[in-house]
PDB file of C-alpha atoms and ligand atoms in Angstrom:
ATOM      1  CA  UNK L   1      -3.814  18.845   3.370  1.00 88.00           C
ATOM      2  CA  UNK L   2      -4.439  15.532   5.015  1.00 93.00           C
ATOM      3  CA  UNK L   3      -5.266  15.470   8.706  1.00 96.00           C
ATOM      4  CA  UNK L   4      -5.438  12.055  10.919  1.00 97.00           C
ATOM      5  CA  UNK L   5      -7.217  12.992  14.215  1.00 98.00           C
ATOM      6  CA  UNK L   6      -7.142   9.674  16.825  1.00 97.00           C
ATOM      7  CA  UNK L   7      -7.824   7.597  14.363  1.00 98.00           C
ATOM      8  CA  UNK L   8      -8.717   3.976  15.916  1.00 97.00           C
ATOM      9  CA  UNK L   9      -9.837   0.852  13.901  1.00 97.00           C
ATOM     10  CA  UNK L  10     -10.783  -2.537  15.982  1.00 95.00           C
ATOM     11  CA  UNK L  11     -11.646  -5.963  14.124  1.00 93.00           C
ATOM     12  CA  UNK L  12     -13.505  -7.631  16.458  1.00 88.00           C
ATOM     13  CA  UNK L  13     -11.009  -7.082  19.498  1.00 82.00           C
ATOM     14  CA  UNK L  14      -7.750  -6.664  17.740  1.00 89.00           C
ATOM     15  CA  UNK L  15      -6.749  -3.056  17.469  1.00 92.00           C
ATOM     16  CA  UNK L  16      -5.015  -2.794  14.241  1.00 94.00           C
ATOM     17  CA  UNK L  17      -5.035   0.793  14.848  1.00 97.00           C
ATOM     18  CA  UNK L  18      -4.774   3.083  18.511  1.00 96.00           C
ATOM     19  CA  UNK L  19      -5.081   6.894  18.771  1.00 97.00           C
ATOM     20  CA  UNK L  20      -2.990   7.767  15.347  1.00 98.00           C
ATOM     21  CA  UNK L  21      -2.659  10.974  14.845  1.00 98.00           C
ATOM     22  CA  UNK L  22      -0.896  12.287  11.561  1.00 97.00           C
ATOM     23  CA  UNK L  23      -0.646  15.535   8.981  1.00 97.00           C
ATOM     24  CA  UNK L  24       0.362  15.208   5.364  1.00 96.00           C
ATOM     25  CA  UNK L  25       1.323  18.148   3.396  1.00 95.00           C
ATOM     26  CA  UNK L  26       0.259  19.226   0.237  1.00 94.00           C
ATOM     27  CA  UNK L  27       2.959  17.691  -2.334  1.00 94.00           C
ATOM     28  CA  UNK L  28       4.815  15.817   0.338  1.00 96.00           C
ATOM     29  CA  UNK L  29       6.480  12.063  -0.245  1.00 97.00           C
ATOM     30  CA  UNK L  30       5.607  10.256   3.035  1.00 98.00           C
ATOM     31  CA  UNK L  31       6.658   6.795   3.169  1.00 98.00           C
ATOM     32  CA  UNK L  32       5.249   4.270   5.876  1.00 97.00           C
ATOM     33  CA  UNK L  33       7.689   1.233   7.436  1.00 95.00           C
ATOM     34  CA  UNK L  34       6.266  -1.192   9.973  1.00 92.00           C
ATOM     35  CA  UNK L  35       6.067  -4.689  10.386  1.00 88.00           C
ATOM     36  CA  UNK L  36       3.906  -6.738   8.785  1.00 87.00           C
ATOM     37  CA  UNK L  37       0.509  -6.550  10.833  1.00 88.00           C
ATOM     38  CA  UNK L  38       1.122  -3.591  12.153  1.00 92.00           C
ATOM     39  CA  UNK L  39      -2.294  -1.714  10.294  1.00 94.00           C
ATOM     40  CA  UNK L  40       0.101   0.195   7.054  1.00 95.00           C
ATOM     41  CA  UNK L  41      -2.522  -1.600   5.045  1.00 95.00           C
ATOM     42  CA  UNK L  42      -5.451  -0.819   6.599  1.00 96.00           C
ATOM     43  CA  UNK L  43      -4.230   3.414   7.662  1.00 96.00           C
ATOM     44  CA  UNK L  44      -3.925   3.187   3.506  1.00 95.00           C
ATOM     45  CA  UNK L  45      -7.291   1.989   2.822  1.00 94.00           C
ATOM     46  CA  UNK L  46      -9.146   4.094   5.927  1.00 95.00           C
ATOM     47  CA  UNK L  47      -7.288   7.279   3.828  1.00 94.00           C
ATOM     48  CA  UNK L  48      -8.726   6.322   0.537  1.00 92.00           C
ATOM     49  CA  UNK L  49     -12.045   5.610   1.617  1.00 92.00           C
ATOM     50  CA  UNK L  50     -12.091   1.949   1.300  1.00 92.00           C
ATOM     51  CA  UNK L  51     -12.386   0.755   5.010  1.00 95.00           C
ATOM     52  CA  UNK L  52     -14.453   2.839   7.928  1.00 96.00           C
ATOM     53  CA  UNK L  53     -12.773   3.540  11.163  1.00 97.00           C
ATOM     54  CA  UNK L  54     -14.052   3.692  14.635  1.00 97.00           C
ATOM     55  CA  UNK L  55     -13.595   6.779  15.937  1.00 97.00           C
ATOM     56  CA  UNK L  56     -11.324  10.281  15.348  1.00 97.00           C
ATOM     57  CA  UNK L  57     -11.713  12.219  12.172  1.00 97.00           C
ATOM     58  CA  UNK L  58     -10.469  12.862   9.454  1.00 96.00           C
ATOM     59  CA  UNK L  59      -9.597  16.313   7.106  1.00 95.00           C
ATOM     60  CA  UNK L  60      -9.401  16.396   3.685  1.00 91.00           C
ATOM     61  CA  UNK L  61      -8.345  19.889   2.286  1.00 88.00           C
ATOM     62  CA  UNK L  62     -11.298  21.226   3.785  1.00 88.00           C
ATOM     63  CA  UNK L  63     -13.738  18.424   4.194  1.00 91.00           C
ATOM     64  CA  UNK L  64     -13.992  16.875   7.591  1.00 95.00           C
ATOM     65  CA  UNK L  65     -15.012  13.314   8.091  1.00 95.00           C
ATOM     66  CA  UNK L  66     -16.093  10.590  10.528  1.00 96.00           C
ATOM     67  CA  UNK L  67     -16.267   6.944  10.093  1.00 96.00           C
ATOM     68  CA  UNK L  68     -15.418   6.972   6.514  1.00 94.00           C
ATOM     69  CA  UNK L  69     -13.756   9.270   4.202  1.00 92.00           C
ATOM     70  CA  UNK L  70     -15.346   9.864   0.576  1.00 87.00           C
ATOM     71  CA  UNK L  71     -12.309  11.239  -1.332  1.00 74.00           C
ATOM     72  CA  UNK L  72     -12.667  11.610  -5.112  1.00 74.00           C
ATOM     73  CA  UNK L  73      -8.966  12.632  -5.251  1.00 69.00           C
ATOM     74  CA  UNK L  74      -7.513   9.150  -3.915  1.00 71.00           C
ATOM     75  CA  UNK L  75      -6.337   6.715  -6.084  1.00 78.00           C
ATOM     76  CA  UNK L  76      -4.298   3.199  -4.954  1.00 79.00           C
ATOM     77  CA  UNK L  77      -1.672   1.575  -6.131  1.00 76.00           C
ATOM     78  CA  UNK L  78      -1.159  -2.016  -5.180  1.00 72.00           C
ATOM     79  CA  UNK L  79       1.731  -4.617  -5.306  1.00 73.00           C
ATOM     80  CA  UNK L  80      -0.157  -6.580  -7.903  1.00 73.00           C
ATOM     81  CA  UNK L  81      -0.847  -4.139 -10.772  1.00 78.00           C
ATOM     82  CA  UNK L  82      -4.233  -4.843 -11.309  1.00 86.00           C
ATOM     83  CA  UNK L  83      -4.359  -4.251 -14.447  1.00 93.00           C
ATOM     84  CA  UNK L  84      -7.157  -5.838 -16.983  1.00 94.00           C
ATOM     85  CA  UNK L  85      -5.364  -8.521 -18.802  1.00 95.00           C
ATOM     86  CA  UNK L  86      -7.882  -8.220 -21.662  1.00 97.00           C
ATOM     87  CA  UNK L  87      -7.144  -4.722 -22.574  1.00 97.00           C
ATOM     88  CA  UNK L  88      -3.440  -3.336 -23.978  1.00 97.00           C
ATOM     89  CA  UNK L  89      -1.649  -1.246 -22.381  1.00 97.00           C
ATOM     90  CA  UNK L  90      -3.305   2.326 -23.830  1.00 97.00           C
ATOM     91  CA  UNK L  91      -6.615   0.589 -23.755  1.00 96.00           C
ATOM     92  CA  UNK L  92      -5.982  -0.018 -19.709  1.00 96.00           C
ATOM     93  CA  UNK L  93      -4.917   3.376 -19.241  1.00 95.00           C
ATOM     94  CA  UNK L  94      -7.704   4.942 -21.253  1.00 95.00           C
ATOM     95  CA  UNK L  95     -10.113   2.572 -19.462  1.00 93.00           C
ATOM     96  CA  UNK L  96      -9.436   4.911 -16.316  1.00 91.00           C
ATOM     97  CA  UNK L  97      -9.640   7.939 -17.881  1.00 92.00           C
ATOM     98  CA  UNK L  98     -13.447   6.542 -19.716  1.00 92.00           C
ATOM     99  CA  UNK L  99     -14.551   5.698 -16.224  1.00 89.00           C
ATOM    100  CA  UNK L 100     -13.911   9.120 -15.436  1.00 86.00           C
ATOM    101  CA  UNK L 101     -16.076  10.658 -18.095  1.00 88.00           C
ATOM    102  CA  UNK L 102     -13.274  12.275 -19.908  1.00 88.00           C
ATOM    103  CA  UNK L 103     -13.953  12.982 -23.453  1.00 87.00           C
ATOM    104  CA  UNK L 104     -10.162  13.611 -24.842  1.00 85.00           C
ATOM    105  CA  UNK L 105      -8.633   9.901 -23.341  1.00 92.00           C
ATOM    106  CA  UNK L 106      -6.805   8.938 -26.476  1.00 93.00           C
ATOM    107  CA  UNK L 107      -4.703  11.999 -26.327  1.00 94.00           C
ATOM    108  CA  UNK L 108      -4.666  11.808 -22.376  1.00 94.00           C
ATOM    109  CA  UNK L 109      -3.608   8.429 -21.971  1.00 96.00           C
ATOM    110  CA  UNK L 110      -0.279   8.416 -24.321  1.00 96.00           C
ATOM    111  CA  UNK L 111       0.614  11.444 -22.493  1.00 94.00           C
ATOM    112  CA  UNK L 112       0.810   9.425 -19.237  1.00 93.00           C
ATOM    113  CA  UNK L 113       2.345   6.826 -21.156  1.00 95.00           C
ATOM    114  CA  UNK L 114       5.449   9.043 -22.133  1.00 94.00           C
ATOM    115  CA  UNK L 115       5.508  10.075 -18.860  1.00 92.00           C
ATOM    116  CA  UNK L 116       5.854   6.228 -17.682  1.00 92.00           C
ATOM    117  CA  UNK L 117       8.294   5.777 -20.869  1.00 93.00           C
ATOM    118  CA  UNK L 118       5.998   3.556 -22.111  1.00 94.00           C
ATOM    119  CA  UNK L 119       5.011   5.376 -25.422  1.00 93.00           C
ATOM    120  CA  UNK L 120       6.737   2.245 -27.820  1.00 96.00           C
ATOM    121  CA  UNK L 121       4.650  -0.354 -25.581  1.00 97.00           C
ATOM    122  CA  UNK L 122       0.990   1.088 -26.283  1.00 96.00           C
ATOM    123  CA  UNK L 123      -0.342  -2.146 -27.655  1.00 97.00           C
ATOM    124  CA  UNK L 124       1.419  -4.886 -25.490  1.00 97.00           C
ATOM    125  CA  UNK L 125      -0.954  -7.211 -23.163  1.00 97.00           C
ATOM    126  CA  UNK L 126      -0.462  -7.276 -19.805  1.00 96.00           C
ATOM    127  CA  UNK L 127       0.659 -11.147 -20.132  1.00 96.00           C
ATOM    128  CA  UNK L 128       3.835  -9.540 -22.639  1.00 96.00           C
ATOM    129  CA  UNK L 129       5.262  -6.695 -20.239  1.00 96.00           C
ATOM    130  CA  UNK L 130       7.662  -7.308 -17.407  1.00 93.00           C
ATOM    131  CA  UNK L 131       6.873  -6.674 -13.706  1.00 92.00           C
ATOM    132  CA  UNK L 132       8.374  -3.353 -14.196  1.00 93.00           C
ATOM    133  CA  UNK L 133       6.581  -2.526 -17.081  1.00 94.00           C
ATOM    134  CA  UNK L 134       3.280  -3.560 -15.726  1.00 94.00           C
ATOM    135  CA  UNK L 135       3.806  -1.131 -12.707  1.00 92.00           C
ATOM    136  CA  UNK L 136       4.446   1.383 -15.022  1.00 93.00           C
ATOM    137  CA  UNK L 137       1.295   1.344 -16.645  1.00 95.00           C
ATOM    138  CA  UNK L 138      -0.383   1.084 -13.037  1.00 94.00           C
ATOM    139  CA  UNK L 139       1.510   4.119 -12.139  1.00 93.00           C
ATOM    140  CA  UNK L 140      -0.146   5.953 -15.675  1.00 93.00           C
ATOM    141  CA  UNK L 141      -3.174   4.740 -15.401  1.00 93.00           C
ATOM    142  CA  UNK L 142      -3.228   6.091 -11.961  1.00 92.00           C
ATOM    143  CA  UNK L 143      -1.820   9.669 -12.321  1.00 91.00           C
ATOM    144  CA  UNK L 144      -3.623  10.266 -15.474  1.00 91.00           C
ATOM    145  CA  UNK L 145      -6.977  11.224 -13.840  1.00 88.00           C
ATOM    146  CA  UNK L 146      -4.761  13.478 -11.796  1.00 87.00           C
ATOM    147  CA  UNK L 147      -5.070  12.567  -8.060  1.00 87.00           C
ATOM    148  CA  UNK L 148      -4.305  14.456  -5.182  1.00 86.00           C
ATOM    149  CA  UNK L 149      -3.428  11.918  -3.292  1.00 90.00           C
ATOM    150  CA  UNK L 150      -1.668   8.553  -4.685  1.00 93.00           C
ATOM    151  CA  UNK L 151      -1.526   5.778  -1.927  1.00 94.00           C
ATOM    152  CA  UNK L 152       0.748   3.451  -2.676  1.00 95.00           C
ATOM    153  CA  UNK L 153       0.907  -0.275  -0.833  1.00 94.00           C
ATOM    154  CA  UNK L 154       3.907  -2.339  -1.290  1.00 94.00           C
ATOM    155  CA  UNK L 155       3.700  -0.857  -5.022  1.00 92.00           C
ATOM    156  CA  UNK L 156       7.690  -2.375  -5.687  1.00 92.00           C
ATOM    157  CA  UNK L 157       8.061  -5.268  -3.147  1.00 90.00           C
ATOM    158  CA  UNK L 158       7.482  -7.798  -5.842  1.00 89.00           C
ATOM    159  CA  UNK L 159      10.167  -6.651  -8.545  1.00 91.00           C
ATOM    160  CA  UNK L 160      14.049  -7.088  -8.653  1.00 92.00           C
ATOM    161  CA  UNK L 161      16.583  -4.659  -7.337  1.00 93.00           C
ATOM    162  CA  UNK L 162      17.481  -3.659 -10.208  1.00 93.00           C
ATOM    163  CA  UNK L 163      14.186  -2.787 -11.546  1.00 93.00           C
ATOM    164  CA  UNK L 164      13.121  -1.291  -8.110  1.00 94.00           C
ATOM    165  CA  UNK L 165      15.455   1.018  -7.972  1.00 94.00           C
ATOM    166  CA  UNK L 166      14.888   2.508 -11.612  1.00 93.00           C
ATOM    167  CA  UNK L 167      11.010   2.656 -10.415  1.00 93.00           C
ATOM    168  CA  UNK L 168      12.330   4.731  -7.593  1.00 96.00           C
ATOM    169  CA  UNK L 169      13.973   7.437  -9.303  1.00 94.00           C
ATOM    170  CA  UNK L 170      10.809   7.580 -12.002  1.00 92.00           C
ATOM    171  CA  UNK L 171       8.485   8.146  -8.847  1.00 93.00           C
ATOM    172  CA  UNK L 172      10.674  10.944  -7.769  1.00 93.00           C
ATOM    173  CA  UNK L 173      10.976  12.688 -11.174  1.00 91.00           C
ATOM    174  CA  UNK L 174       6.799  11.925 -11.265  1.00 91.00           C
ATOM    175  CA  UNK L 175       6.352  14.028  -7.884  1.00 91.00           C
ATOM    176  CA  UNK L 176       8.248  16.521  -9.021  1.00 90.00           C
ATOM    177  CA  UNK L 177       6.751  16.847 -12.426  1.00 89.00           C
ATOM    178  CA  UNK L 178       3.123  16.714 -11.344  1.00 89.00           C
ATOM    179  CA  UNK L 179       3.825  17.392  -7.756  1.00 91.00           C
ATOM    180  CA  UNK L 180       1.158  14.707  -6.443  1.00 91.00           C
ATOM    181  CA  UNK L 181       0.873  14.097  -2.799  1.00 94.00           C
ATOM    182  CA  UNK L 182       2.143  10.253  -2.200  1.00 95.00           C
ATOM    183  CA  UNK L 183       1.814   7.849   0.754  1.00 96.00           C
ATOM    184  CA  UNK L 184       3.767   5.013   0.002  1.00 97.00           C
ATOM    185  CA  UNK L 185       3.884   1.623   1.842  1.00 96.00           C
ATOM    186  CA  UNK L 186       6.955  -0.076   2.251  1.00 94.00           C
ATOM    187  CA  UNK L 187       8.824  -2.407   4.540  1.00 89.00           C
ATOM    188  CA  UNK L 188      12.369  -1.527   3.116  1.00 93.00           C
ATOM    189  CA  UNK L 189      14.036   0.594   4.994  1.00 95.00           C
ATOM    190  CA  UNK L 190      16.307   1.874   1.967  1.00 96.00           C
ATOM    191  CA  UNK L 191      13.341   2.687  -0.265  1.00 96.00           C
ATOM    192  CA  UNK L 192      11.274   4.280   2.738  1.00 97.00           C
ATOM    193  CA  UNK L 193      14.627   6.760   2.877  1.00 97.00           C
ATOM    194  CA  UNK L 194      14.959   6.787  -0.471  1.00 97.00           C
ATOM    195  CA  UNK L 195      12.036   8.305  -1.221  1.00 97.00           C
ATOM    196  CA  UNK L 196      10.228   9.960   2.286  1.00 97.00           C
ATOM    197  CA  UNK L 197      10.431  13.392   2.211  1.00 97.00           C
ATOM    198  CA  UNK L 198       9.466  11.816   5.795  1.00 98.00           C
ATOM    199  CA  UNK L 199       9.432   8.361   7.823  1.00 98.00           C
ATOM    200  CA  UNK L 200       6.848   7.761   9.489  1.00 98.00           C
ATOM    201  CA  UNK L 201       6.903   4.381  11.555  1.00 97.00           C
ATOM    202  CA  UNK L 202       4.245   1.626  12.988  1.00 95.00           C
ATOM    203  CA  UNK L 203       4.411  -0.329  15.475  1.00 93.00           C
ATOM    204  CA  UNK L 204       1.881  -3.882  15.423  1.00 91.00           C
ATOM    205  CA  UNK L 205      -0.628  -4.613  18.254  1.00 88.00           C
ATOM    206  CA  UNK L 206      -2.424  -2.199  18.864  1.00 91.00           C
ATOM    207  CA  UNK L 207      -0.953  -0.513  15.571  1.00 93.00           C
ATOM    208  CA  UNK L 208       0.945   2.862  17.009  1.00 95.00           C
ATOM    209  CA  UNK L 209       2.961   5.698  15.681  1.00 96.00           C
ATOM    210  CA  UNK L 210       6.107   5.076  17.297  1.00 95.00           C
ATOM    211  CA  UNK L 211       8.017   7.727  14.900  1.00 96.00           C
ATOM    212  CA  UNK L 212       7.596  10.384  12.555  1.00 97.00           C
ATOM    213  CA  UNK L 213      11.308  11.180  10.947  1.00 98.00           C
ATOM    214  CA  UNK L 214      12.111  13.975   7.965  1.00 97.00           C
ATOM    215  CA  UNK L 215      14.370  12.686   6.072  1.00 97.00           C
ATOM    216  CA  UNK L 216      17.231  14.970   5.798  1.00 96.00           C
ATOM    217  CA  UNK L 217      20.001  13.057   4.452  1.00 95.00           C
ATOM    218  CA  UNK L 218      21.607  13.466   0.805  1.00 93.00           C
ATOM    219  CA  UNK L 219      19.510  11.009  -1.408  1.00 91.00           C
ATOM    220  CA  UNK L 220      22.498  10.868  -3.895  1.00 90.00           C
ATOM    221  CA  UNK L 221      24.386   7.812  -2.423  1.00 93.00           C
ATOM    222  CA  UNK L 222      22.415   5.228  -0.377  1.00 94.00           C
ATOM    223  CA  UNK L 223      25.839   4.236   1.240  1.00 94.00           C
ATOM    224  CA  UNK L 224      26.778   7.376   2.462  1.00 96.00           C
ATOM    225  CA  UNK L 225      27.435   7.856   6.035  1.00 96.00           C
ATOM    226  CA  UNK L 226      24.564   9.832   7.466  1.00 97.00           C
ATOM    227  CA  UNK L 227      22.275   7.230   5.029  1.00 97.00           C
ATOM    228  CA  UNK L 228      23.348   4.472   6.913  1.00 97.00           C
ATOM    229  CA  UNK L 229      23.037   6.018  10.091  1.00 97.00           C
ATOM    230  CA  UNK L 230      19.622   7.037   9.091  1.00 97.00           C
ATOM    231  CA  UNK L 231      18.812   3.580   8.207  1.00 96.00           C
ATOM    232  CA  UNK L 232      20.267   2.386  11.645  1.00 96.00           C
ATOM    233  CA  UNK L 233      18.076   4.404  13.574  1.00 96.00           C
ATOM    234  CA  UNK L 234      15.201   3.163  11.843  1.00 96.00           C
ATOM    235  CA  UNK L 235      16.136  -0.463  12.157  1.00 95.00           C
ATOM    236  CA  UNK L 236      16.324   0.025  15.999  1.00 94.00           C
ATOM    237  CA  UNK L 237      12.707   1.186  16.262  1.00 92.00           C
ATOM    238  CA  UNK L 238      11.372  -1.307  14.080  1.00 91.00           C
ATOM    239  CA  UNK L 239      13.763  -3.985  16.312  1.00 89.00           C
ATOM    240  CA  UNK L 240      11.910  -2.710  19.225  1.00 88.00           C
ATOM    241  CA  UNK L 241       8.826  -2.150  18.177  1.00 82.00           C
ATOM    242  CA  UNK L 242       9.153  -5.613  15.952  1.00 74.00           C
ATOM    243  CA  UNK L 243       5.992  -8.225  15.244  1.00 59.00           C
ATOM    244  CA  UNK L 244       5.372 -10.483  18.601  1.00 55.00           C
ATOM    245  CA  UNK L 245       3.491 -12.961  16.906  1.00 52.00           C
ATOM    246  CA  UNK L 246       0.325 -13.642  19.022  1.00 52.00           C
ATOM    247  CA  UNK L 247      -1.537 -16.662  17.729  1.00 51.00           C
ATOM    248  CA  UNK L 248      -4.963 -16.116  19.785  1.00 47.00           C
ATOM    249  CA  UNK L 249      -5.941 -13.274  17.365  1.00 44.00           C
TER     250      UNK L 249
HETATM  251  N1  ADP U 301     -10.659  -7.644   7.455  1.00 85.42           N
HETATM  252  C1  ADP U 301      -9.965  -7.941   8.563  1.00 85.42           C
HETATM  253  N2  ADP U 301     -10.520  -8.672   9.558  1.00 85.42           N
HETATM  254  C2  ADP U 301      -9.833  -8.940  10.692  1.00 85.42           C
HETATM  255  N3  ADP U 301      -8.564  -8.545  10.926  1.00 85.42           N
HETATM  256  C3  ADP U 301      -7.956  -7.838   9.956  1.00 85.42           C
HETATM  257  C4  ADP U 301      -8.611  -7.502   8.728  1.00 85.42           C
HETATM  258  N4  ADP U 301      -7.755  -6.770   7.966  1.00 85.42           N
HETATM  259  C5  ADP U 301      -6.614  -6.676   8.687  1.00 85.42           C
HETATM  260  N5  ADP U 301      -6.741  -7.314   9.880  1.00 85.42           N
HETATM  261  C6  ADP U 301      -5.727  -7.395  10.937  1.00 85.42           C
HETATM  262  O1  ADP U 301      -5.322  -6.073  11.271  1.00 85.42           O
HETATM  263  C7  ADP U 301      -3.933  -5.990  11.440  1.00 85.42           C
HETATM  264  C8  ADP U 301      -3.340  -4.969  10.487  1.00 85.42           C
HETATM  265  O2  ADP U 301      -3.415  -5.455   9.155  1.00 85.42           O
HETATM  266  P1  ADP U 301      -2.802  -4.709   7.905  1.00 85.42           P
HETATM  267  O3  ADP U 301      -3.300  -3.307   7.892  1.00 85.42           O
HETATM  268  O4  ADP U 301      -3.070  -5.538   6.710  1.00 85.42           O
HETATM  269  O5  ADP U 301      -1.247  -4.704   8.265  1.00 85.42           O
HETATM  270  P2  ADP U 301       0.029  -4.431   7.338  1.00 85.42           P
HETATM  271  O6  ADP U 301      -0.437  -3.889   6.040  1.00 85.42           O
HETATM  272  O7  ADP U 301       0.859  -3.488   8.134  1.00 85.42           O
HETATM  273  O8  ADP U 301       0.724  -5.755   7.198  1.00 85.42           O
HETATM  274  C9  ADP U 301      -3.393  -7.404  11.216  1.00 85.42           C
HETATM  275  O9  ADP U 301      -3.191  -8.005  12.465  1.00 85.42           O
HETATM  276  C10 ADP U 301      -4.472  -8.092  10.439  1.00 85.42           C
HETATM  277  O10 ADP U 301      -4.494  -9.475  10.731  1.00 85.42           O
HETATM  278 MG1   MG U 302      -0.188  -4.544   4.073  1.00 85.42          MG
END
């Protein structure tokens, strides 16, 4: 669905992306792990359109592009909700759905809401929801103009275990349910394994594709052997392949 032909991106001379080559499937979960600086950020944004690249291509289903993508089916998620503080919660999520041109939002929007279990919270402010809450209506506001591909960046890094890990499981039962194509930028290892139907992993300066891992272990118990070893492998590439901090960029 998503092709990534050697893709490089250069900020004056830092590469913050070398020769990355990559293929999403339709539907698939693919979570990206890397040190901080290592270009997750910036592969997100060159996907979605928002940032150009330098050279390689890109394929869309079956539009090809160069420089920049223009896809109308990307939508991002980002660490800090973003949501308008002005408007309530239905009014935020119908906001997205008006900017679309869609006639039936009302309707539209408290579906997504259920679907976020936030049906009871329809009028709440973003100032009177919990971190939790306020991703949740991100997440609705999001899927409800039906993307094909939701990139996700750090979407959970600011929230408490506890909270992160019901999040989690609502993604999952969301990709199942609507069966939306996710890239999803993390830098716990747990939650990239938690969640990947494949690892993929980035390596800072230039920013590399060191590894590209399905994720075969049982999802059911995050302590279970072959989890742990999972999540040991992992931590050795990332201890390799970790941030040398270089203070002349
Ligand atoms: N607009 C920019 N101008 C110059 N350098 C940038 C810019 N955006 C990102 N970078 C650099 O590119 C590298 C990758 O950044 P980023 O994609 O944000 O990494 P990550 O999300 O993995 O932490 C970093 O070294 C960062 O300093
Ligand atoms: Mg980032």
């Amino acid at each position: 669905m998503i092709s990534l032909k050697n893709i490089s991106k250069h900020y004056t001379d830092y590469a913050a992306l070398q020769n990355v080559n990559l293929t999403f499937n339709k539907g698939e979960f693919i979570t990206l792990l890397g040190a901080s600086g290592c270009g997750k950020t910036t592969l997100l944004n060159i996907i979605g359109g928002f940032e150009t690249f330098d050279t390689g291509e890109i394929r869309i289903e079956n539009q090809t592009f160069a420089k920049q993508t223009k896809p109308s089916a990307c939508i991002k998620i980002f660490q800090d909700y973003a949501l308008l503080p002005w408007l309530n919660v239905l009014e935020n999520v119908k906001f997205a759905l008006q900017a679309q041109g869609v006639k039936e939002c009302e309707s539209l929007a408290k579906e997504y809401l259920k679907i976020v279990h936030l049906e009871t919270f329809s009028t709440r402010f973003p100032a009177q929801l919990s971190g939790g809450q306020k991703q949740r209506v991100a997440l609705a506001r999001a899927l409800c103009v039906q993307p094909k591909i939701l990139l996700l960046d750090e979407p959970f890094s600011a929230l408490d275990n506890f909270t992160r890990n019901a999040l989690q499981n609502e993604l999952l039962e969301i990709k199942q349910h609507l069966k939306t194509t996710m890239i999803f930028v993390t830098h716990d290892i747990e939650e990239a394994i938690y969640l990947g139907d494949r690892v993929v992993i980035l390596k800072p300066n230039p920013g590399e594709v060191v590894a590209d891992i399905e994720v075969r272990v049982d999802k059911s118990d995050r302590n279970s052997l072959e989890f742990l070893r999972l999540k040991r492998e992992i931590a050795e590439y990332l201890e390799t392949y970790r941030f040398v901090q270089d203070y002349s960029i």
